[in-house]
Amino acid sequence: MRTHTALHVLSGIVWRDYDAKVTGGNMEPGEARMDFELEAMSAEFGREVEVKLNEALASDRPVRVLFLPRAEALADPDLIRTNVNLIPESVDPIRMIDIEGVDRQADGGTHVRSTAEVGRVLVIKTESKGRAFKRMRIAVG
Ligand SMILES: [Zn+2]
């Protein structure tokens, strides 16, 4: 749950500050990777994101679960970025995870109740997997 919640905050920050969408990811307890539609990736970029990520986590934002009518979800630009339109049409309302000011997406998973519960996160690796395909690995301390 901590690792999953950390990924929400990571995706929200990279979207907010670098306009980059998440294109993939994988997670196991304590460690995860996330792929971004980014042209460049470097160890320096990883450190910058790590600082922002830990600041956001430490700000102790509540992780809220809400149910949004489908029509409303499809009209929300924050949700369009996470391809909310691909959720089967029969799903209405749509379950959402909202981390105030950081991330909002359709999600059926389990999370901690507040970002502070995640603890400290390290960016342990940054890799280029191709054009507009960059990968970041994190570890939850
Ligand atoms: Zn989630």
mmCIF file of N, CA and C and ligand atoms in Angstrom:
data_model
loop_
_atom_site.group_PDB
_atom_site.id
_atom_site.type_symbol
_atom_site.label_atom_id
_atom_site.label_comp_id
_atom_site.label_asym_id
_atom_site.label_seq_id
_atom_site.Cartn_x
_atom_site.Cartn_y
_atom_site.Cartn_z
ATOM 1 N N MET A 1 0.833 -1.210 0.000
ATOM 2 C CA MET A 1 0.000 0.000 0.000
ATOM 3 C C MET A 1 0.869 1.262 0.000
ATOM 4 N N ARG A 2 1.990 1.194 0.737
ATOM 5 C CA ARG A 2 2.892 2.366 0.765
ATOM 6 C C ARG A 2 3.533 2.580 -0.598
ATOM 7 N N THR A 3 3.976 1.499 -1.199
ATOM 8 C CA THR A 3 4.631 1.610 -2.508
ATOM 9 C C THR A 3 3.631 2.119 -3.553
ATOM 10 N N HIS A 4 2.435 1.565 -3.517
ATOM 11 C CA HIS A 4 1.390 1.979 -4.453
ATOM 12 C C HIS A 4 1.071 3.466 -4.307
ATOM 13 N N THR A 5 0.943 3.906 -3.070
ATOM 14 C CA THR A 5 0.645 5.313 -2.828
ATOM 15 C C THR A 5 1.802 6.200 -3.310
ATOM 16 N N ALA A 6 3.034 5.739 -3.104
ATOM 17 C CA ALA A 6 4.207 6.499 -3.578
ATOM 18 C C ALA A 6 4.149 6.666 -5.097
ATOM 19 N N LEU A 7 3.690 5.630 -5.808
ATOM 20 C CA LEU A 7 3.607 5.718 -7.271
ATOM 21 C C LEU A 7 2.580 6.766 -7.713
ATOM 22 N N HIS A 8 1.489 6.863 -6.969
ATOM 23 C CA HIS A 8 0.517 7.916 -7.287
ATOM 24 C C HIS A 8 1.174 9.289 -7.214
ATOM 25 N N VAL A 9 1.906 9.514 -6.131
ATOM 26 C CA VAL A 9 2.516 10.833 -5.936
ATOM 27 C C VAL A 9 3.589 11.073 -7.008
ATOM 28 N N LEU A 10 4.363 10.032 -7.310
ATOM 29 C CA LEU A 10 5.386 10.154 -8.359
ATOM 30 C C LEU A 10 4.744 10.515 -9.701
ATOM 31 N N SER A 11 3.708 9.809 -10.082
ATOM 32 C CA SER A 11 3.081 10.084 -11.382
ATOM 33 C C SER A 11 2.483 11.480 -11.407
ATOM 34 N N GLY A 12 1.915 11.903 -10.283
ATOM 35 C CA GLY A 12 1.321 13.239 -10.200
ATOM 36 C C GLY A 12 2.357 14.334 -10.347
ATOM 37 N N ILE A 13 3.512 14.150 -9.724
ATOM 38 C CA ILE A 13 4.568 15.168 -9.784
ATOM 39 C C ILE A 13 5.157 15.258 -11.187
ATOM 40 N N VAL A 14 5.410 14.115 -11.802
ATOM 41 C CA VAL A 14 6.022 14.131 -13.138
ATOM 42 C C VAL A 14 5.039 14.716 -14.158
ATOM 43 N N TRP A 15 3.765 14.496 -13.940
ATOM 44 C CA TRP A 15 2.747 15.107 -14.809
ATOM 45 C C TRP A 15 2.679 16.616 -14.575
ATOM 46 N N ARG A 16 2.589 17.002 -13.332
ATOM 47 C CA ARG A 16 2.412 18.410 -12.960
ATOM 48 C C ARG A 16 3.612 19.260 -13.361
ATOM 49 N N ASP A 17 4.806 18.762 -13.104
ATOM 50 C CA ASP A 17 6.002 19.588 -13.295
ATOM 51 C C ASP A 17 6.714 19.358 -14.624
ATOM 52 N N TYR A 18 6.454 18.223 -15.289
ATOM 53 C CA TYR A 18 7.200 17.934 -16.529
ATOM 54 C C TYR A 18 6.279 17.516 -17.681
ATOM 55 N N ASP A 19 4.967 17.602 -17.459
ATOM 56 C CA ASP A 19 3.993 17.280 -18.519
ATOM 57 C C ASP A 19 4.172 15.892 -19.112
ATOM 58 N N ALA A 20 4.628 14.966 -18.314
ATOM 59 C CA ALA A 20 4.890 13.634 -18.874
ATOM 60 C C ALA A 20 3.905 12.606 -18.325
ATOM 61 N N LYS A 21 3.341 11.853 -19.241
ATOM 62 C CA LYS A 21 2.400 10.794 -18.879
ATOM 63 C C LYS A 21 3.130 9.529 -18.453
ATOM 64 N N VAL A 22 2.454 8.765 -17.638
ATOM 65 C CA VAL A 22 2.941 7.427 -17.279
ATOM 66 C C VAL A 22 2.531 6.475 -18.400
ATOM 67 N N THR A 23 3.477 5.644 -18.841
ATOM 68 C CA THR A 23 3.151 4.692 -19.907
ATOM 69 C C THR A 23 3.199 3.246 -19.411
ATOM 70 N N GLY A 24 3.713 3.045 -18.209
ATOM 71 C CA GLY A 24 3.748 1.679 -17.690
ATOM 72 C C GLY A 24 4.305 1.682 -16.289
ATOM 73 N N GLY A 25 4.324 0.506 -15.692
ATOM 74 C CA GLY A 25 4.865 0.426 -14.343
ATOM 75 C C GLY A 25 4.749 -0.983 -13.816
ATOM 76 N N ASN A 26 5.425 -1.204 -12.725
ATOM 77 C CA ASN A 26 5.380 -2.512 -12.088
ATOM 78 C C ASN A 26 5.730 -2.307 -10.623
ATOM 79 N N MET A 27 5.191 -3.160 -9.772
ATOM 80 C CA MET A 27 5.355 -2.907 -8.345
ATOM 81 C C MET A 27 5.464 -4.212 -7.587
ATOM 82 N N GLU A 28 6.354 -4.223 -6.599
ATOM 83 C CA GLU A 28 6.364 -5.284 -5.600
ATOM 84 C C GLU A 28 6.525 -4.582 -4.262
ATOM 85 N N PRO A 29 6.257 -5.277 -3.149
ATOM 86 C CA PRO A 29 6.329 -4.547 -1.869
ATOM 87 C C PRO A 29 7.706 -3.883 -1.677
ATOM 88 N N GLY A 30 7.699 -2.584 -1.464
ATOM 89 C CA GLY A 30 8.929 -1.862 -1.177
ATOM 90 C C GLY A 30 9.695 -1.346 -2.375
ATOM 91 N N GLU A 31 9.371 -1.855 -3.581
ATOM 92 C CA GLU A 31 10.113 -1.411 -4.759
ATOM 93 C C GLU A 31 9.204 -1.358 -5.970
ATOM 94 N N ALA A 32 9.485 -0.406 -6.858
ATOM 95 C CA ALA A 32 8.617 -0.257 -8.030
ATOM 96 C C ALA A 32 9.356 0.448 -9.152
ATOM 97 N N ARG A 33 8.821 0.312 -10.348
ATOM 98 C CA ARG A 33 9.331 1.114 -11.452
ATOM 99 C C ARG A 33 8.151 1.767 -12.142
ATOM 100 N N MET A 34 8.455 2.907 -12.766
ATOM 101 C CA MET A 34 7.420 3.603 -13.514
ATOM 102 C C MET A 34 8.034 4.129 -14.786
ATOM 103 N N ASP A 35 7.310 3.981 -15.902
ATOM 104 C CA ASP A 35 7.784 4.443 -17.207
ATOM 105 C C ASP A 35 7.045 5.717 -17.591
ATOM 106 N N PHE A 36 7.794 6.631 -18.183
ATOM 107 C CA PHE A 36 7.220 7.924 -18.545
ATOM 108 C C PHE A 36 7.463 8.249 -20.014
ATOM 109 N N GLU A 37 6.534 9.005 -20.570
ATOM 110 C CA GLU A 37 6.688 9.515 -21.927
ATOM 111 C C GLU A 37 7.538 10.788 -21.835
ATOM 112 N N LEU A 38 8.833 10.584 -21.692
ATOM 113 C CA LEU A 38 9.765 11.691 -21.494
ATOM 114 C C LEU A 38 10.903 11.555 -22.502
ATOM 115 N N GLU A 39 11.411 12.700 -22.966
ATOM 116 C CA GLU A 39 12.515 12.663 -23.933
ATOM 117 C C GLU A 39 13.865 12.411 -23.254
ATOM 118 N N ALA A 40 13.995 12.888 -22.018
ATOM 119 C CA ALA A 40 15.303 12.775 -21.364
ATOM 120 C C ALA A 40 15.150 12.244 -19.946
ATOM 121 N N MET A 41 16.171 11.533 -19.501
ATOM 122 C CA MET A 41 16.184 11.017 -18.134
ATOM 123 C C MET A 41 17.640 10.990 -17.693
ATOM 124 N N SER A 42 17.890 11.420 -16.474
ATOM 125 C CA SER A 42 19.263 11.423 -15.983
ATOM 126 C C SER A 42 19.239 11.204 -14.481
ATOM 127 N N ALA A 43 20.410 10.885 -13.934
ATOM 128 C CA ALA A 43 20.515 10.710 -12.489
ATOM 129 C C ALA A 43 20.149 12.020 -11.781
ATOM 130 N N GLU A 44 20.531 13.144 -12.394
ATOM 131 C CA GLU A 44 20.223 14.454 -11.814
ATOM 132 C C GLU A 44 18.708 14.683 -11.772
ATOM 133 N N PHE A 45 18.050 14.336 -12.871
ATOM 134 C CA PHE A 45 16.592 14.444 -12.921
ATOM 135 C C PHE A 45 15.970 13.565 -11.821
ATOM 136 N N GLY A 46 16.526 12.375 -11.658
ATOM 137 C CA GLY A 46 16.040 11.461 -10.624
ATOM 138 C C GLY A 46 16.156 12.072 -9.239
ATOM 139 N N ARG A 47 17.270 12.756 -8.985
ATOM 140 C CA ARG A 47 17.457 13.388 -7.663
ATOM 141 C C ARG A 47 16.470 14.531 -7.451
ATOM 142 N N GLU A 48 16.238 15.304 -8.522
ATOM 143 C CA GLU A 48 15.287 16.413 -8.448
ATOM 144 C C GLU A 48 13.872 15.890 -8.137
ATOM 145 N N VAL A 49 13.488 14.845 -8.833
ATOM 146 C CA VAL A 49 12.169 14.248 -8.612
ATOM 147 C C VAL A 49 12.088 13.653 -7.203
ATOM 148 N N GLU A 50 13.180 13.043 -6.756
ATOM 149 C CA GLU A 50 13.206 12.458 -5.410
ATOM 150 C C GLU A 50 12.934 13.516 -4.335
ATOM 151 N N VAL A 51 13.541 14.685 -4.486
ATOM 152 C CA VAL A 51 13.323 15.774 -3.529
ATOM 153 C C VAL A 51 11.854 16.197 -3.534
ATOM 154 N N LYS A 52 11.301 16.403 -4.723
ATOM 155 C CA LYS A 52 9.888 16.825 -4.833
ATOM 156 C C LYS A 52 8.942 15.753 -4.286
ATOM 157 N N LEU A 53 9.277 14.516 -4.575
ATOM 158 C CA LEU A 53 8.455 13.394 -4.121
ATOM 159 C C LEU A 53 8.421 13.350 -2.590
ATOM 160 N N ASN A 54 9.582 13.459 -1.973
ATOM 161 C CA ASN A 54 9.632 13.394 -0.508
ATOM 162 C C ASN A 54 8.986 14.609 0.154
ATOM 163 N N GLU A 55 9.086 15.771 -0.509
ATOM 164 C CA GLU A 55 8.400 16.960 0.011
ATOM 165 C C GLU A 55 6.885 16.737 0.002
ATOM 166 N N ALA A 56 6.394 16.218 -1.112
ATOM 167 C CA ALA A 56 4.948 15.987 -1.237
ATOM 168 C C ALA A 56 4.477 14.939 -0.229
ATOM 169 N N LEU A 57 5.266 13.874 -0.057
ATOM 170 C CA LEU A 57 4.892 12.823 0.899
ATOM 171 C C LEU A 57 4.867 13.376 2.321
ATOM 172 N N ALA A 58 5.888 14.140 2.663
ATOM 173 C CA ALA A 58 6.003 14.675 4.029
ATOM 174 C C ALA A 58 4.911 15.695 4.335
ATOM 175 N N SER A 59 4.299 16.278 3.302
ATOM 176 C CA SER A 59 3.262 17.288 3.543
ATOM 177 C C SER A 59 1.953 16.649 4.038
ATOM 178 N N ASP A 60 1.955 15.340 4.202
ATOM 179 C CA ASP A 60 0.874 14.634 4.883
ATOM 180 C C ASP A 60 -0.500 14.914 4.266
ATOM 181 N N ARG A 61 -0.606 14.665 2.978
ATOM 182 C CA ARG A 61 -1.891 14.881 2.301
ATOM 183 C C ARG A 61 -2.772 13.653 2.444
ATOM 184 N N PRO A 62 -4.056 13.872 2.712
ATOM 185 C CA PRO A 62 -4.960 12.724 2.814
ATOM 186 C C PRO A 62 -5.140 12.031 1.463
ATOM 187 N N VAL A 63 -5.239 10.720 1.495
ATOM 188 C CA VAL A 63 -5.507 9.924 0.295
ATOM 189 C C VAL A 63 -6.996 9.571 0.357
ATOM 190 N N ARG A 64 -7.787 10.195 -0.507
ATOM 191 C CA ARG A 64 -9.243 10.025 -0.435
ATOM 192 C C ARG A 64 -9.754 9.094 -1.525
ATOM 193 N N VAL A 65 -10.766 8.342 -1.170
ATOM 194 C CA VAL A 65 -11.468 7.503 -2.144
ATOM 195 C C VAL A 65 -12.790 8.187 -2.441
ATOM 196 N N LEU A 66 -13.079 8.411 -3.723
ATOM 197 C CA LEU A 66 -14.388 8.946 -4.074
ATOM 198 C C LEU A 66 -14.980 8.212 -5.259
ATOM 199 N N PHE A 67 -16.276 8.341 -5.400
ATOM 200 C CA PHE A 67 -16.966 7.722 -6.535
ATOM 201 C C PHE A 67 -17.546 8.846 -7.381
ATOM 202 N N LEU A 68 -17.137 8.887 -8.636
ATOM 203 C CA LEU A 68 -17.512 9.985 -9.517
ATOM 204 C C LEU A 68 -18.412 9.432 -10.636
ATOM 205 N N PRO A 69 -19.518 10.152 -10.938
ATOM 206 C CA PRO A 69 -20.319 9.712 -12.089
ATOM 207 C C PRO A 69 -19.435 9.631 -13.335
ATOM 208 N N ARG A 70 -19.637 8.611 -14.136
ATOM 209 C CA ARG A 70 -18.796 8.368 -15.305
ATOM 210 C C ARG A 70 -18.655 9.605 -16.206
ATOM 211 N N ALA A 71 -19.787 10.279 -16.471
ATOM 212 C CA ALA A 71 -19.774 11.442 -17.373
ATOM 213 C C ALA A 71 -18.853 12.532 -16.827
ATOM 214 N N GLU A 72 -18.868 12.695 -15.528
ATOM 215 C CA GLU A 72 -18.027 13.707 -14.884
ATOM 216 C C GLU A 72 -16.541 13.315 -14.968
ATOM 217 N N ALA A 73 -16.271 12.045 -14.757
ATOM 218 C CA ALA A 73 -14.890 11.551 -14.829
ATOM 219 C C ALA A 73 -14.321 11.738 -16.233
ATOM 220 N N LEU A 74 -15.119 11.470 -17.248
ATOM 221 C CA LEU A 74 -14.644 11.573 -18.636
ATOM 222 C C LEU A 74 -14.393 13.017 -19.052
ATOM 223 N N ALA A 75 -14.948 13.969 -18.303
ATOM 224 C CA ALA A 75 -14.778 15.382 -18.640
ATOM 225 C C ALA A 75 -13.631 16.028 -17.853
ATOM 226 N N ASP A 76 -13.017 15.268 -16.959
ATOM 227 C CA ASP A 76 -11.972 15.825 -16.089
ATOM 228 C C ASP A 76 -10.592 15.649 -16.738
ATOM 229 N N PRO A 77 -9.913 16.751 -17.074
ATOM 230 C CA PRO A 77 -8.622 16.641 -17.775
ATOM 231 C C PRO A 77 -7.576 15.827 -17.008
ATOM 232 N N ASP A 78 -7.610 15.881 -15.685
ATOM 233 C CA ASP A 78 -6.675 15.097 -14.870
ATOM 234 C C ASP A 78 -6.890 13.606 -15.070
ATOM 235 N N LEU A 79 -8.131 13.250 -15.322
ATOM 236 C CA LEU A 79 -8.457 11.828 -15.455
ATOM 237 C C LEU A 79 -8.241 11.342 -16.880
ATOM 238 N N ILE A 80 -8.411 12.249 -17.843
ATOM 239 C CA ILE A 80 -8.198 11.886 -19.242
ATOM 240 C C ILE A 80 -6.746 11.426 -19.439
ATOM 241 N N ARG A 81 -5.827 12.047 -18.740
ATOM 242 C CA ARG A 81 -4.411 11.672 -18.880
ATOM 243 C C ARG A 81 -4.163 10.216 -18.491
ATOM 244 N N THR A 82 -4.989 9.698 -17.602
ATOM 245 C CA THR A 82 -4.804 8.304 -17.195
ATOM 246 C C THR A 82 -5.767 7.370 -17.942
ATOM 247 N N ASN A 83 -6.256 7.843 -19.079
ATOM 248 C CA ASN A 83 -7.074 7.011 -19.969
ATOM 249 C C ASN A 83 -8.326 6.455 -19.295
ATOM 250 N N VAL A 84 -8.998 7.323 -18.586
ATOM 251 C CA VAL A 84 -10.220 6.917 -17.886
ATOM 252 C C VAL A 84 -11.268 6.408 -18.889
ATOM 253 N N ASN A 85 -11.154 6.872 -20.130
ATOM 254 C CA ASN A 85 -12.096 6.459 -21.178
ATOM 255 C C ASN A 85 -12.009 4.959 -21.516
ATOM 256 N N LEU A 86 -10.880 4.324 -21.117
ATOM 257 C CA LEU A 86 -10.707 2.898 -21.411
ATOM 258 C C LEU A 86 -11.422 1.991 -20.396
ATOM 259 N N ILE A 87 -11.934 2.585 -19.339
ATOM 260 C CA ILE A 87 -12.685 1.801 -18.347
ATOM 261 C C ILE A 87 -14.016 1.373 -18.986
ATOM 262 N N PRO A 88 -14.390 0.097 -18.845
ATOM 263 C CA PRO A 88 -15.619 -0.380 -19.494
ATOM 264 C C PRO A 88 -16.829 0.512 -19.206
ATOM 265 N N GLU A 89 -17.658 0.702 -20.215
ATOM 266 C CA GLU A 89 -18.791 1.624 -20.130
ATOM 267 C C GLU A 89 -19.769 1.290 -19.015
ATOM 268 N N SER A 90 -19.814 0.013 -18.636
ATOM 269 C CA SER A 90 -20.756 -0.399 -17.590
ATOM 270 C C SER A 90 -20.340 0.128 -16.210
ATOM 271 N N VAL A 91 -19.100 0.579 -16.073
ATOM 272 C CA VAL A 91 -18.618 1.052 -14.774
ATOM 273 C C VAL A 91 -19.053 2.505 -14.551
ATOM 274 N N ASP A 92 -19.983 2.689 -13.649
ATOM 275 C CA ASP A 92 -20.523 4.015 -13.352
ATOM 276 C C ASP A 92 -21.266 3.929 -12.019
ATOM 277 N N PRO A 93 -20.875 4.626 -10.991
ATOM 278 C CA PRO A 93 -19.777 5.594 -10.946
ATOM 279 C C PRO A 93 -18.396 4.927 -10.985
ATOM 280 N N ILE A 94 -17.386 5.757 -11.174
ATOM 281 C CA ILE A 94 -16.008 5.283 -11.229
ATOM 282 C C ILE A 94 -15.321 5.590 -9.889
ATOM 283 N N ARG A 95 -14.641 4.583 -9.355
ATOM 284 C CA ARG A 95 -13.922 4.764 -8.088
ATOM 285 C C ARG A 95 -12.641 5.540 -8.353
ATOM 286 N N MET A 96 -12.413 6.572 -7.550
ATOM 287 C CA MET A 96 -11.278 7.452 -7.758
ATOM 288 C C MET A 96 -10.402 7.507 -6.512
ATOM 289 N N ILE A 97 -9.129 7.739 -6.765
ATOM 290 C CA ILE A 97 -8.229 8.063 -5.665
ATOM 291 C C ILE A 97 -7.809 9.515 -5.865
ATOM 292 N N ASP A 98 -7.973 10.304 -4.839
ATOM 293 C CA ASP A 98 -7.625 11.714 -4.941
ATOM 294 C C ASP A 98 -6.623 12.061 -3.842
ATOM 295 N N ILE A 99 -5.439 12.461 -4.255
ATOM 296 C CA ILE A 99 -4.429 12.948 -3.309
ATOM 297 C C ILE A 99 -4.320 14.433 -3.591
ATOM 298 N N GLU A 100 -4.854 15.209 -2.671
ATOM 299 C CA GLU A 100 -5.076 16.625 -2.889
ATOM 300 C C GLU A 100 -3.866 17.354 -3.459
ATOM 301 N N GLY A 101 -4.073 17.983 -4.597
ATOM 302 C CA GLY A 101 -3.034 18.799 -5.212
ATOM 303 C C GLY A 101 -1.925 18.015 -5.872
ATOM 304 N N VAL A 102 -2.000 16.683 -5.858
ATOM 305 C CA VAL A 102 -0.902 15.881 -6.395
ATOM 306 C C VAL A 102 -1.356 14.926 -7.489
ATOM 307 N N ASP A 103 -2.381 14.155 -7.199
ATOM 308 C CA ASP A 103 -2.768 13.128 -8.162
ATOM 309 C C ASP A 103 -4.226 12.772 -7.970
ATOM 310 N N ARG A 104 -4.844 12.465 -9.104
ATOM 311 C CA ARG A 104 -6.250 12.065 -9.098
ATOM 312 C C ARG A 104 -6.394 11.074 -10.237
ATOM 313 N N GLN A 105 -6.814 9.860 -9.922
ATOM 314 C CA GLN A 105 -7.010 8.898 -10.996
ATOM 315 C C GLN A 105 -7.979 7.793 -10.616
ATOM 316 N N ALA A 106 -8.552 7.192 -11.654
ATOM 317 C CA ALA A 106 -9.439 6.065 -11.458
ATOM 318 C C ALA A 106 -8.596 4.905 -10.962
ATOM 319 N N ASP A 107 -9.088 4.214 -9.933
ATOM 320 C CA ASP A 107 -8.220 3.242 -9.286
ATOM 321 C C ASP A 107 -9.039 2.326 -8.387
ATOM 322 N N GLY A 108 -8.749 1.048 -8.453
ATOM 323 C CA GLY A 108 -9.457 0.106 -7.604
ATOM 324 C C GLY A 108 -8.611 -0.453 -6.480
ATOM 325 N N GLY A 109 -7.406 0.069 -6.315
ATOM 326 C CA GLY A 109 -6.449 -0.523 -5.386
ATOM 327 C C GLY A 109 -6.563 -0.031 -3.956
ATOM 328 N N THR A 110 -5.642 -0.542 -3.137
ATOM 329 C CA THR A 110 -5.612 -0.138 -1.728
ATOM 330 C C THR A 110 -4.388 0.754 -1.476
ATOM 331 N N HIS A 111 -4.561 1.687 -0.589
ATOM 332 C CA HIS A 111 -3.563 2.730 -0.348
ATOM 333 C C HIS A 111 -3.472 3.010 1.140
ATOM 334 N N VAL A 112 -2.409 3.692 1.549
ATOM 335 C CA VAL A 112 -2.371 4.187 2.926
ATOM 336 C C VAL A 112 -3.293 5.410 3.015
ATOM 337 N N ARG A 113 -3.600 5.859 4.220
ATOM 338 C CA ARG A 113 -4.592 6.920 4.388
ATOM 339 C C ARG A 113 -4.033 8.318 4.178
ATOM 340 N N SER A 114 -2.709 8.429 4.296
ATOM 341 C CA SER A 114 -2.113 9.751 4.147
ATOM 342 C C SER A 114 -0.713 9.566 3.560
ATOM 343 N N THR A 115 -0.262 10.565 2.800
ATOM 344 C CA THR A 115 1.046 10.419 2.151
ATOM 345 C C THR A 115 2.183 10.266 3.167
ATOM 346 N N ALA A 116 2.003 10.821 4.370
ATOM 347 C CA ALA A 116 3.062 10.721 5.376
ATOM 348 C C ALA A 116 3.303 9.271 5.798
ATOM 349 N N GLU A 117 2.298 8.427 5.659
ATOM 350 C CA GLU A 117 2.441 7.010 6.029
ATOM 351 C C GLU A 117 3.375 6.258 5.082
ATOM 352 N N VAL A 118 3.643 6.838 3.928
ATOM 353 C CA VAL A 118 4.540 6.182 2.967
ATOM 354 C C VAL A 118 5.974 6.170 3.500
ATOM 355 N N GLY A 119 6.349 7.238 4.186
ATOM 356 C CA GLY A 119 7.736 7.366 4.654
ATOM 357 C C GLY A 119 8.607 7.928 3.558
ATOM 358 N N ARG A 120 9.900 7.670 3.643
ATOM 359 C CA ARG A 120 10.834 8.244 2.690
ATOM 360 C C ARG A 120 11.021 7.327 1.488
ATOM 361 N N VAL A 121 11.141 7.945 0.324
ATOM 362 C CA VAL A 121 11.295 7.182 -0.919
ATOM 363 C C VAL A 121 12.597 7.586 -1.608
ATOM 364 N N LEU A 122 13.311 6.582 -2.106
ATOM 365 C CA LEU A 122 14.543 6.839 -2.850
ATOM 366 C C LEU A 122 14.330 6.523 -4.318
ATOM 367 N N VAL A 123 14.877 7.387 -5.177
ATOM 368 C CA VAL A 123 14.942 7.052 -6.601
ATOM 369 C C VAL A 123 16.242 6.275 -6.768
ATOM 370 N N ILE A 124 16.157 4.984 -7.052
ATOM 371 C CA ILE A 124 17.365 4.158 -7.058
ATOM 372 C C ILE A 124 17.956 3.972 -8.448
ATOM 373 N N LYS A 125 17.168 4.227 -9.499
ATOM 374 C CA LYS A 125 17.716 4.074 -10.846
ATOM 375 C C LYS A 125 16.911 4.881 -11.851
ATOM 376 N N THR A 126 17.619 5.435 -12.824
ATOM 377 C CA THR A 126 16.956 6.106 -13.945
ATOM 378 C C THR A 126 17.527 5.506 -15.220
ATOM 379 N N GLU A 127 16.673 5.165 -16.156
ATOM 380 C CA GLU A 127 17.142 4.522 -17.388
ATOM 381 C C GLU A 127 16.385 5.063 -18.588
ATOM 382 N N SER A 128 17.076 5.060 -19.724
ATOM 383 C CA SER A 128 16.413 5.339 -20.985
ATOM 384 C C SER A 128 16.148 4.011 -21.672
ATOM 385 N N LYS A 129 14.898 3.803 -22.047
ATOM 386 C CA LYS A 129 14.538 2.569 -22.747
ATOM 387 C C LYS A 129 14.226 2.859 -24.211
ATOM 388 N N GLY A 130 14.416 4.118 -24.608
ATOM 389 C CA GLY A 130 14.141 4.490 -25.993
ATOM 390 C C GLY A 130 13.617 5.905 -26.064
ATOM 391 N N ARG A 131 13.248 6.322 -27.260
ATOM 392 C CA ARG A 131 12.728 7.676 -27.464
ATOM 393 C C ARG A 131 11.383 7.815 -26.738
ATOM 394 N N ALA A 132 11.275 8.880 -25.946
ATOM 395 C CA ALA A 132 10.049 9.125 -25.176
ATOM 396 C C ALA A 132 9.656 7.916 -24.321
ATOM 397 N N PHE A 133 10.657 7.197 -23.865
ATOM 398 C CA PHE A 133 10.412 6.008 -23.042
ATOM 399 C C PHE A 133 11.514 5.950 -21.986
ATOM 400 N N LYS A 134 11.235 6.528 -20.820
ATOM 401 C CA LYS A 134 12.216 6.598 -19.759
ATOM 402 C C LYS A 134 11.658 5.932 -18.496
ATOM 403 N N ARG A 135 12.556 5.290 -17.772
ATOM 404 C CA ARG A 135 12.127 4.487 -16.632
ATOM 405 C C ARG A 135 12.782 4.980 -15.340
ATOM 406 N N MET A 136 12.015 4.969 -14.269
ATOM 407 C CA MET A 136 12.530 5.343 -12.957
ATOM 408 C C MET A 136 12.184 4.236 -11.977
ATOM 409 N N ARG A 137 13.183 3.864 -11.170
ATOM 410 C CA ARG A 137 12.932 2.845 -10.137
ATOM 411 C C ARG A 137 13.003 3.518 -8.761
ATOM 412 N N ILE A 138 12.074 3.132 -7.918
ATOM 413 C CA ILE A 138 12.054 3.704 -6.572
ATOM 414 C C ILE A 138 12.050 2.596 -5.523
ATOM 415 N N ALA A 139 12.534 2.962 -4.336
ATOM 416 C CA ALA A 139 12.466 2.065 -3.196
ATOM 417 C C ALA A 139 11.823 2.836 -2.040
ATOM 418 N N VAL A 140 10.911 2.172 -1.362
ATOM 419 C CA VAL A 140 10.250 2.797 -0.210
ATOM 420 C C VAL A 140 11.018 2.367 1.044
ATOM 421 N N GLY A 141 11.516 3.360 1.767
ATOM 422 C CA GLY A 141 12.415 3.090 2.888
ATOM 423 C C GLY A 141 11.706 2.530 4.102
HETATM 424 ZN ZN ZN B 1 -3.834 3.373 -6.564
#
